[in-house]
PDB file of C-alpha atoms in Angstrom:
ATOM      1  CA  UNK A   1      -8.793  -5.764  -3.720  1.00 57.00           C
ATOM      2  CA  UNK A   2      -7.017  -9.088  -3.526  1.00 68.00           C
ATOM      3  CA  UNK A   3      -4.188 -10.140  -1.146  1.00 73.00           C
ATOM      4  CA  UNK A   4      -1.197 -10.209  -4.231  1.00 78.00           C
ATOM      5  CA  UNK A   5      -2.356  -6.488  -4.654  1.00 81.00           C
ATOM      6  CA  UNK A   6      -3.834  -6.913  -8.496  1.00 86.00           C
ATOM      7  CA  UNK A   7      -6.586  -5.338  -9.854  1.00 90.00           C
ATOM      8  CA  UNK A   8      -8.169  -6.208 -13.237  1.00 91.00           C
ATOM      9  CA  UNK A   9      -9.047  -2.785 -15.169  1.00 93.00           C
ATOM     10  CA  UNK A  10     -10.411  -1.646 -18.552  1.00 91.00           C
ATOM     11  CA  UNK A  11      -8.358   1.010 -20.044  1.00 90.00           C
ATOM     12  CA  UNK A  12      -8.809   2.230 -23.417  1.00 85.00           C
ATOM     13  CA  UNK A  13     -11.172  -1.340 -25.227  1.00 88.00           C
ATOM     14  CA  UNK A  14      -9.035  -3.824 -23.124  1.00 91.00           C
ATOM     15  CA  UNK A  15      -9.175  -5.401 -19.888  1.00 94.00           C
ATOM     16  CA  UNK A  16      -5.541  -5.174 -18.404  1.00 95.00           C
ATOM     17  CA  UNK A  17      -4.208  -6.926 -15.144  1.00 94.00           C
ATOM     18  CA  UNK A  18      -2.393  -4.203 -12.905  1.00 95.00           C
ATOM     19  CA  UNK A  19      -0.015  -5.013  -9.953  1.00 93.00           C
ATOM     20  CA  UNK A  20       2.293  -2.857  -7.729  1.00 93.00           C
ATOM     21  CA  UNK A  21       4.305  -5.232  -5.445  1.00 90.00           C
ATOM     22  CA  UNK A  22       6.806  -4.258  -3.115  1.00 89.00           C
ATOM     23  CA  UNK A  23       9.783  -4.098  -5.703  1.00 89.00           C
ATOM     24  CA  UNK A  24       7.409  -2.118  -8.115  1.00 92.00           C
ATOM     25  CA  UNK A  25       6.729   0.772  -5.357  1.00 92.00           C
ATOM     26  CA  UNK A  26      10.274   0.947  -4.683  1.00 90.00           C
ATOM     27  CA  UNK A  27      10.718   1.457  -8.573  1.00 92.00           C
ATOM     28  CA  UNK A  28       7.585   4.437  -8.936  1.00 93.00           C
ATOM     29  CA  UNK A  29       9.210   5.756  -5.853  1.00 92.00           C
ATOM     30  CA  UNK A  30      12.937   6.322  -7.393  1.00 92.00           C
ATOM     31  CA  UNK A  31      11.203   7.248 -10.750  1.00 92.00           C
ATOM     32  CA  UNK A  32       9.119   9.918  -8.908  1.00 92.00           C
ATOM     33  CA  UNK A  33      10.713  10.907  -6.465  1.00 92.00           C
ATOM     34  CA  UNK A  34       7.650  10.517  -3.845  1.00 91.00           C
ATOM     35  CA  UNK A  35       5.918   7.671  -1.873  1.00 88.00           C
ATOM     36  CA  UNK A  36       2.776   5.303  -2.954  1.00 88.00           C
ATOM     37  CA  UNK A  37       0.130   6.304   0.330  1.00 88.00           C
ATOM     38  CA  UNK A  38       1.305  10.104  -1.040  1.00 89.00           C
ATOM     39  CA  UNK A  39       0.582   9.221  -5.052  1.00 89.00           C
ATOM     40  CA  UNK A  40      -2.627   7.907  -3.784  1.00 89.00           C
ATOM     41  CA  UNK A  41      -3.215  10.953  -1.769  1.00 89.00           C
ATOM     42  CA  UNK A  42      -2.895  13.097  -4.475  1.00 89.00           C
ATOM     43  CA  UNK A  43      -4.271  11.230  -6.879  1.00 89.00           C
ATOM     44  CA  UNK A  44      -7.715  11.476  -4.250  1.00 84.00           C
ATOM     45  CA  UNK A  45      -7.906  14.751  -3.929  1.00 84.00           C
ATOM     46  CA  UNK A  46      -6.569  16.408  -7.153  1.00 76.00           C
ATOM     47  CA  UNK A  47      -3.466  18.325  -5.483  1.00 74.00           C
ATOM     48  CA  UNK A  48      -0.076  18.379  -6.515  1.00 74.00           C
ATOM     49  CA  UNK A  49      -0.171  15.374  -8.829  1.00 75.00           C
ATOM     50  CA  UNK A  50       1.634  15.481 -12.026  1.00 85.00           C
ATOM     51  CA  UNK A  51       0.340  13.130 -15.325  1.00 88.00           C
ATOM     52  CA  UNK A  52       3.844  12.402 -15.616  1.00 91.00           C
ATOM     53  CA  UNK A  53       3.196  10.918 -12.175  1.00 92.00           C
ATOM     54  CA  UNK A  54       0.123   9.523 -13.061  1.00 93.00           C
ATOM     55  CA  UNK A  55       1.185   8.091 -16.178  1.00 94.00           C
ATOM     56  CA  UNK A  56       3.933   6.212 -14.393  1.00 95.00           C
ATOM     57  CA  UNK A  57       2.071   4.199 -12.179  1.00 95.00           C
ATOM     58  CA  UNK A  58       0.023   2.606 -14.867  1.00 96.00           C
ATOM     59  CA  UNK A  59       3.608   2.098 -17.057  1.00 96.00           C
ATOM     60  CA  UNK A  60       4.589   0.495 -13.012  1.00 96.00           C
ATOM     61  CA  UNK A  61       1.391  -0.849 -12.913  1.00 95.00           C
ATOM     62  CA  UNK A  62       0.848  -3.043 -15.817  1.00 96.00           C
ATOM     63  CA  UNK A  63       4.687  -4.428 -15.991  1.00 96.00           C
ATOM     64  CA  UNK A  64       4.155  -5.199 -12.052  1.00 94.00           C
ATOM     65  CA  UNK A  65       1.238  -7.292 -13.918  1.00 94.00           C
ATOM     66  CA  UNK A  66       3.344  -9.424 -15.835  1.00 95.00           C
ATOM     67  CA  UNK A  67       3.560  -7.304 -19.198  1.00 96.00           C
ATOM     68  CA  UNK A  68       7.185  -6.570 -21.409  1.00 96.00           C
ATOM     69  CA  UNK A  69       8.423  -3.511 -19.858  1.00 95.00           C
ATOM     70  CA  UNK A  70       8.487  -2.090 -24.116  1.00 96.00           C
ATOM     71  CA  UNK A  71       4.331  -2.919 -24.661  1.00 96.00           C
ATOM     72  CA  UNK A  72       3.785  -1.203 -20.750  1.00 95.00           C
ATOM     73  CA  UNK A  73       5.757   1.695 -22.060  1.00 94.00           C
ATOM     74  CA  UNK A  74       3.445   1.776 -25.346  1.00 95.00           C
ATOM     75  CA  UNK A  75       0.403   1.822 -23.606  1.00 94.00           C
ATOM     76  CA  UNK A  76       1.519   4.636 -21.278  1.00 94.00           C
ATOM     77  CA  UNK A  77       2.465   6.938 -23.662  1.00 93.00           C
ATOM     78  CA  UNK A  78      -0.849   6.255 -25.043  1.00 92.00           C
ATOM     79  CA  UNK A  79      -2.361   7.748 -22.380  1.00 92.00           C
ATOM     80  CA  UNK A  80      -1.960  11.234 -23.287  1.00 89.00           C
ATOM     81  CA  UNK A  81      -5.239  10.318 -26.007  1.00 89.00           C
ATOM     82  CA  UNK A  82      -7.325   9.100 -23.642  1.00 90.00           C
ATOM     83  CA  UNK A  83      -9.813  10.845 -21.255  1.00 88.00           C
ATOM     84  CA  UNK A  84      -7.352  12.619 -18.109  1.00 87.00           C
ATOM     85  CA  UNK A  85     -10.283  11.453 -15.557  1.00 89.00           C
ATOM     86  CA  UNK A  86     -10.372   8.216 -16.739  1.00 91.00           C
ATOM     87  CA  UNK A  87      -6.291   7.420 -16.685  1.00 90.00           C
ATOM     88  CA  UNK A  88      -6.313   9.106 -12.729  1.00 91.00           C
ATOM     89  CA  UNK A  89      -8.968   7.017 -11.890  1.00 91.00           C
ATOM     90  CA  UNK A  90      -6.948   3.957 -12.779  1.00 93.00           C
ATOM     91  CA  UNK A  91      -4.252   4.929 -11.502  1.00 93.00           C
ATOM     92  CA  UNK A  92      -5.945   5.664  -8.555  1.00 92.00           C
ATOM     93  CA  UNK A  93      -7.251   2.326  -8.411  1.00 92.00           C
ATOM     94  CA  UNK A  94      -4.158   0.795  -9.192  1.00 93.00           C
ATOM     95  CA  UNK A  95      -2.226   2.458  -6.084  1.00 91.00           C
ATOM     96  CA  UNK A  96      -5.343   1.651  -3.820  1.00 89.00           C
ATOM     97  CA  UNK A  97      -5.071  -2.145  -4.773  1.00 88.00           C
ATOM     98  CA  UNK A  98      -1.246  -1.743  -3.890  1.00 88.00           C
ATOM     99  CA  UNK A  99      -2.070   0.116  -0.851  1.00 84.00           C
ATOM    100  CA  UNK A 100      -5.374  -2.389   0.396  1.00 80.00           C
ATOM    101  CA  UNK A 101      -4.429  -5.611   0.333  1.00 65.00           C
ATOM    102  CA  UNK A 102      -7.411  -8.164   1.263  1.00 59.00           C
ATOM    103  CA  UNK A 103     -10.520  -6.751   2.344  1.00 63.00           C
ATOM    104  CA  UNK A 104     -12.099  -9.652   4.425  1.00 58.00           C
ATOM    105  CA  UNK A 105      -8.896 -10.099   6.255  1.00 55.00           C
ATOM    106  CA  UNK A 106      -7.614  -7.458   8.783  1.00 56.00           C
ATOM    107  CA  UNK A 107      -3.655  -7.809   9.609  1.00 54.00           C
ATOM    108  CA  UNK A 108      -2.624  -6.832  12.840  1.00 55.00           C
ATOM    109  CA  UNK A 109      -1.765  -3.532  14.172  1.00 58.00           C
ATOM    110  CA  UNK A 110       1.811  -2.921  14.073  1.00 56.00           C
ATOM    111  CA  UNK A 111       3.290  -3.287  17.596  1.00 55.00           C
ATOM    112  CA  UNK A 112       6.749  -1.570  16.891  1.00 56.00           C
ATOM    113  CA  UNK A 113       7.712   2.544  17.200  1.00 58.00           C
ATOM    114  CA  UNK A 114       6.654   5.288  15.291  1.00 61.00           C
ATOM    115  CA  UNK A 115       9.058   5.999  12.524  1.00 62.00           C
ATOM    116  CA  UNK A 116       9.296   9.645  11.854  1.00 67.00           C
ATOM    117  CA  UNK A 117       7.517  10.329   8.088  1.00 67.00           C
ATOM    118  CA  UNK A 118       9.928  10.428   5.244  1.00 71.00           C
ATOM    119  CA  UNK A 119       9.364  13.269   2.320  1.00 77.00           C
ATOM    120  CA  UNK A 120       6.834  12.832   0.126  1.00 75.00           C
ATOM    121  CA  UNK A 121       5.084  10.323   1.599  1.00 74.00           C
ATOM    122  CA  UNK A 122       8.387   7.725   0.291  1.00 76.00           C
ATOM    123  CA  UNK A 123       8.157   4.457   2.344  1.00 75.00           C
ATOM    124  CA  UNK A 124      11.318   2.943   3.730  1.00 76.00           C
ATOM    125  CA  UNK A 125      12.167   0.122   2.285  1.00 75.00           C
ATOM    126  CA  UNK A 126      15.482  -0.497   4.365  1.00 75.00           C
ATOM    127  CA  UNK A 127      12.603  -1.450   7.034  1.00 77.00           C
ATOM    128  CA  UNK A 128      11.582  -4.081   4.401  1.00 76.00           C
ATOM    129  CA  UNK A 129      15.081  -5.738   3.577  1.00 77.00           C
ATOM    130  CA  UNK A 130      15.882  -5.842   7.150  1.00 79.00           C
ATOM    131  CA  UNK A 131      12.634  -7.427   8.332  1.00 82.00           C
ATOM    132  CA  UNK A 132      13.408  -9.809   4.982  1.00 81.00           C
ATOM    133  CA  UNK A 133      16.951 -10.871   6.259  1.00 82.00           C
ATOM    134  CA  UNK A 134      15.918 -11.652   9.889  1.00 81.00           C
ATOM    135  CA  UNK A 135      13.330 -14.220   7.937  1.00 83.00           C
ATOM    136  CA  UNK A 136      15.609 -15.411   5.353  1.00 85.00           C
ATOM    137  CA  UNK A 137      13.857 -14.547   2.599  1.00 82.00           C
ATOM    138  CA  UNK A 138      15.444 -13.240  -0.897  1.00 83.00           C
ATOM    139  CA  UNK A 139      15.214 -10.117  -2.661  1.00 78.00           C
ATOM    140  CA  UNK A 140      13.688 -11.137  -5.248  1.00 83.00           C
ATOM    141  CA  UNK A 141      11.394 -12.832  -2.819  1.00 84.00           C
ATOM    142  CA  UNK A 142      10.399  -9.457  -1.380  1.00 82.00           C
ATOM    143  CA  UNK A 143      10.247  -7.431  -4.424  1.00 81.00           C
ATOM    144  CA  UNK A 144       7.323  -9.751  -5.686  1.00 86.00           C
ATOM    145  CA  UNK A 145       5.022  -9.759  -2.576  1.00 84.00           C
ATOM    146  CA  UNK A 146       2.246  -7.453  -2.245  1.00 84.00           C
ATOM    147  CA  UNK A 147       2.158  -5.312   1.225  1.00 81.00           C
ATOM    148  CA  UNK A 148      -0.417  -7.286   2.438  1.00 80.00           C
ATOM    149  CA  UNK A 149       1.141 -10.537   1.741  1.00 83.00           C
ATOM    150  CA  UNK A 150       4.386  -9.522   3.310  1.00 83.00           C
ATOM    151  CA  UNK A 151       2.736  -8.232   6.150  1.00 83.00           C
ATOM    152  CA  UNK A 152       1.022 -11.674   6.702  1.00 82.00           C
ATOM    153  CA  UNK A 153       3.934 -12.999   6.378  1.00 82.00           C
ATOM    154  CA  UNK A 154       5.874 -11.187   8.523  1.00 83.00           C
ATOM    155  CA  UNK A 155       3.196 -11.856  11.535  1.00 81.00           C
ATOM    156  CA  UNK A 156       3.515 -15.509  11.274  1.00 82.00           C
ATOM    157  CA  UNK A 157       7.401 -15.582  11.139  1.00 82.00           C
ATOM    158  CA  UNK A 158       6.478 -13.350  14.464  1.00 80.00           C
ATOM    159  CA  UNK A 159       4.182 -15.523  15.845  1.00 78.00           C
ATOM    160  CA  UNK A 160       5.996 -18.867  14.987  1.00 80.00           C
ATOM    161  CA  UNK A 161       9.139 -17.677  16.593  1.00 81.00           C
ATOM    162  CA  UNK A 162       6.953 -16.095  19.747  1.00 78.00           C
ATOM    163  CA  UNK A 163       3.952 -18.408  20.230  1.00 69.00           C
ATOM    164  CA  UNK A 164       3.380 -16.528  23.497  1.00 74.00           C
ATOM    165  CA  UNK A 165       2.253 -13.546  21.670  1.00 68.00           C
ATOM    166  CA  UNK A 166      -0.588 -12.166  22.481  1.00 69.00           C
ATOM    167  CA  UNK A 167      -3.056 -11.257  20.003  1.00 70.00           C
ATOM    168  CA  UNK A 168      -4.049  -8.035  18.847  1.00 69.00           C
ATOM    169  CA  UNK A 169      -6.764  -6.061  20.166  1.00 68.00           C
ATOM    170  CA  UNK A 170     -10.193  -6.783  17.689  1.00 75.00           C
ATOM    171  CA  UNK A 171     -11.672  -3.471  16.811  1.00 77.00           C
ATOM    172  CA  UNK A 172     -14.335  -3.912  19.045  1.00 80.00           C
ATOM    173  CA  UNK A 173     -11.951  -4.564  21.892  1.00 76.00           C
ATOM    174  CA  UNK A 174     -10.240  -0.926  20.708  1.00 75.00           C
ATOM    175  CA  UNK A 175     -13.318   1.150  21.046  1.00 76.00           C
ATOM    176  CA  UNK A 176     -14.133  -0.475  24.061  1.00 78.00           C
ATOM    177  CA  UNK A 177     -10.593   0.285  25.642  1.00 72.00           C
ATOM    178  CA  UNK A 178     -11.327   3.636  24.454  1.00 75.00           C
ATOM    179  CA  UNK A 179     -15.022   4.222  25.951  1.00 74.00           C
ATOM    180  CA  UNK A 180     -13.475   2.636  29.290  1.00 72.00           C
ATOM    181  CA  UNK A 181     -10.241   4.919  29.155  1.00 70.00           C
ATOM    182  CA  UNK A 182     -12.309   8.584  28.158  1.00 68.00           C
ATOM    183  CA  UNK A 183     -14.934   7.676  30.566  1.00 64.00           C
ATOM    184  CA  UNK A 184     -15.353  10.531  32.638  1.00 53.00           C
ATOM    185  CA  UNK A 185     -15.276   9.196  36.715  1.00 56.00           C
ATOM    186  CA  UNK A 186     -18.449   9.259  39.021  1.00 58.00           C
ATOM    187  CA  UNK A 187     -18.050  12.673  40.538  1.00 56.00           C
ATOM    188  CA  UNK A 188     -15.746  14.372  38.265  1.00 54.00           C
ATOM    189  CA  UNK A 189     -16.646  17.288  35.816  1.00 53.00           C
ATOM    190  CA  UNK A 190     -16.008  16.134  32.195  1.00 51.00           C
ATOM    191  CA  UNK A 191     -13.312  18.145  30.029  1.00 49.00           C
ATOM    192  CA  UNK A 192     -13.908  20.864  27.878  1.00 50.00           C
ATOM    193  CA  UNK A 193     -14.192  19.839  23.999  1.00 48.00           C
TER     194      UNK A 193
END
């Protein structure tokens, strides 16, 4: 996966260039009515997914990838010709290169509260606009990042304007947090599992 969240992907006897950023999710999300970590979800395990869903986020997909909204359109309705495993598992691959981000480079855990799930699986963008106008960024400057590069870019605005702030835990320093936390004291009978 690669930190603008493209993925280059055969479909049909060409190699196409598929991208979901930020403004592209919110788009799939009004067209369909349901969020991109649910689409991928279903997509995965082959419940409650819809081709019409399916078919979308390539159409989202490959205009997110710099084609003419009119040849993306062509191409999906295409679709109904071609093998139905082949177009999910494209789409699946699409969403998961949307979803990813960079594999070699972890972003931090989030340190703010737990927002409540939305139906669907939809992803708030308000959370994304506000975030945008506290670091002066545009629209249109949002709408064409990838999650991961937004996230990245969020923690350095973070960090620039807190240099005090103290790194995240590594993943090591997790499950050792964790061994040291559920470690059952000298003396004491160890819970039930």
């Amino acid at each position: 996966m690669s930190r603008n969240g493209s993925v280059d992907l055969e479909l049909g006897d060409e190699t196409y260039r598929f991208r979901l950023g930020i403004g592209d999710l919110e788009s799939l999300q009004e067209e369909t009515d349901v969020g991109a970590p649910e689409h991928l979800y279903r997509l995965f395990s082959s419940t409650d997914h819809t081709f019409r869903h399916t078919r979308e986020i390539v159409r989202a997909g490959l205009i997110g990838g710099g084609m003419a909204v009119t040849e993306a359109s062509r191409i999906a309705r295409g679709l109904d010709d071609m093998p139905t495993v082949r177009v999910i598992a494209t789409a699946t691959l699409i969403m998961a290169a949307a979803l990813e981000g960079a594999e070699d480079e972890r972003l931090p855990a989030s340190k703010g509260k737990d927002v409540p799930p939305m139906d669907n699986g939809k992803m708030p963008f308000l959370a994304f606009y506000a975030s945008a106008a506290a670091m002066k960024l545009s629209v249109a400057d949002v709408r064409s990042m990838s999650l991961w590069q937004f996230s990245a870019y969020l923690d350095g605005h973070n960090r620039a304007n807190d240099p005090n702030a103290v790194d995240p835990l590594s993943a090591n320093e997790e499950d050792a947090l964790w061994n040291w936390i559920s470690a059952t004291p000298e003396g004491e009978a160890s819970a039930p599992e």
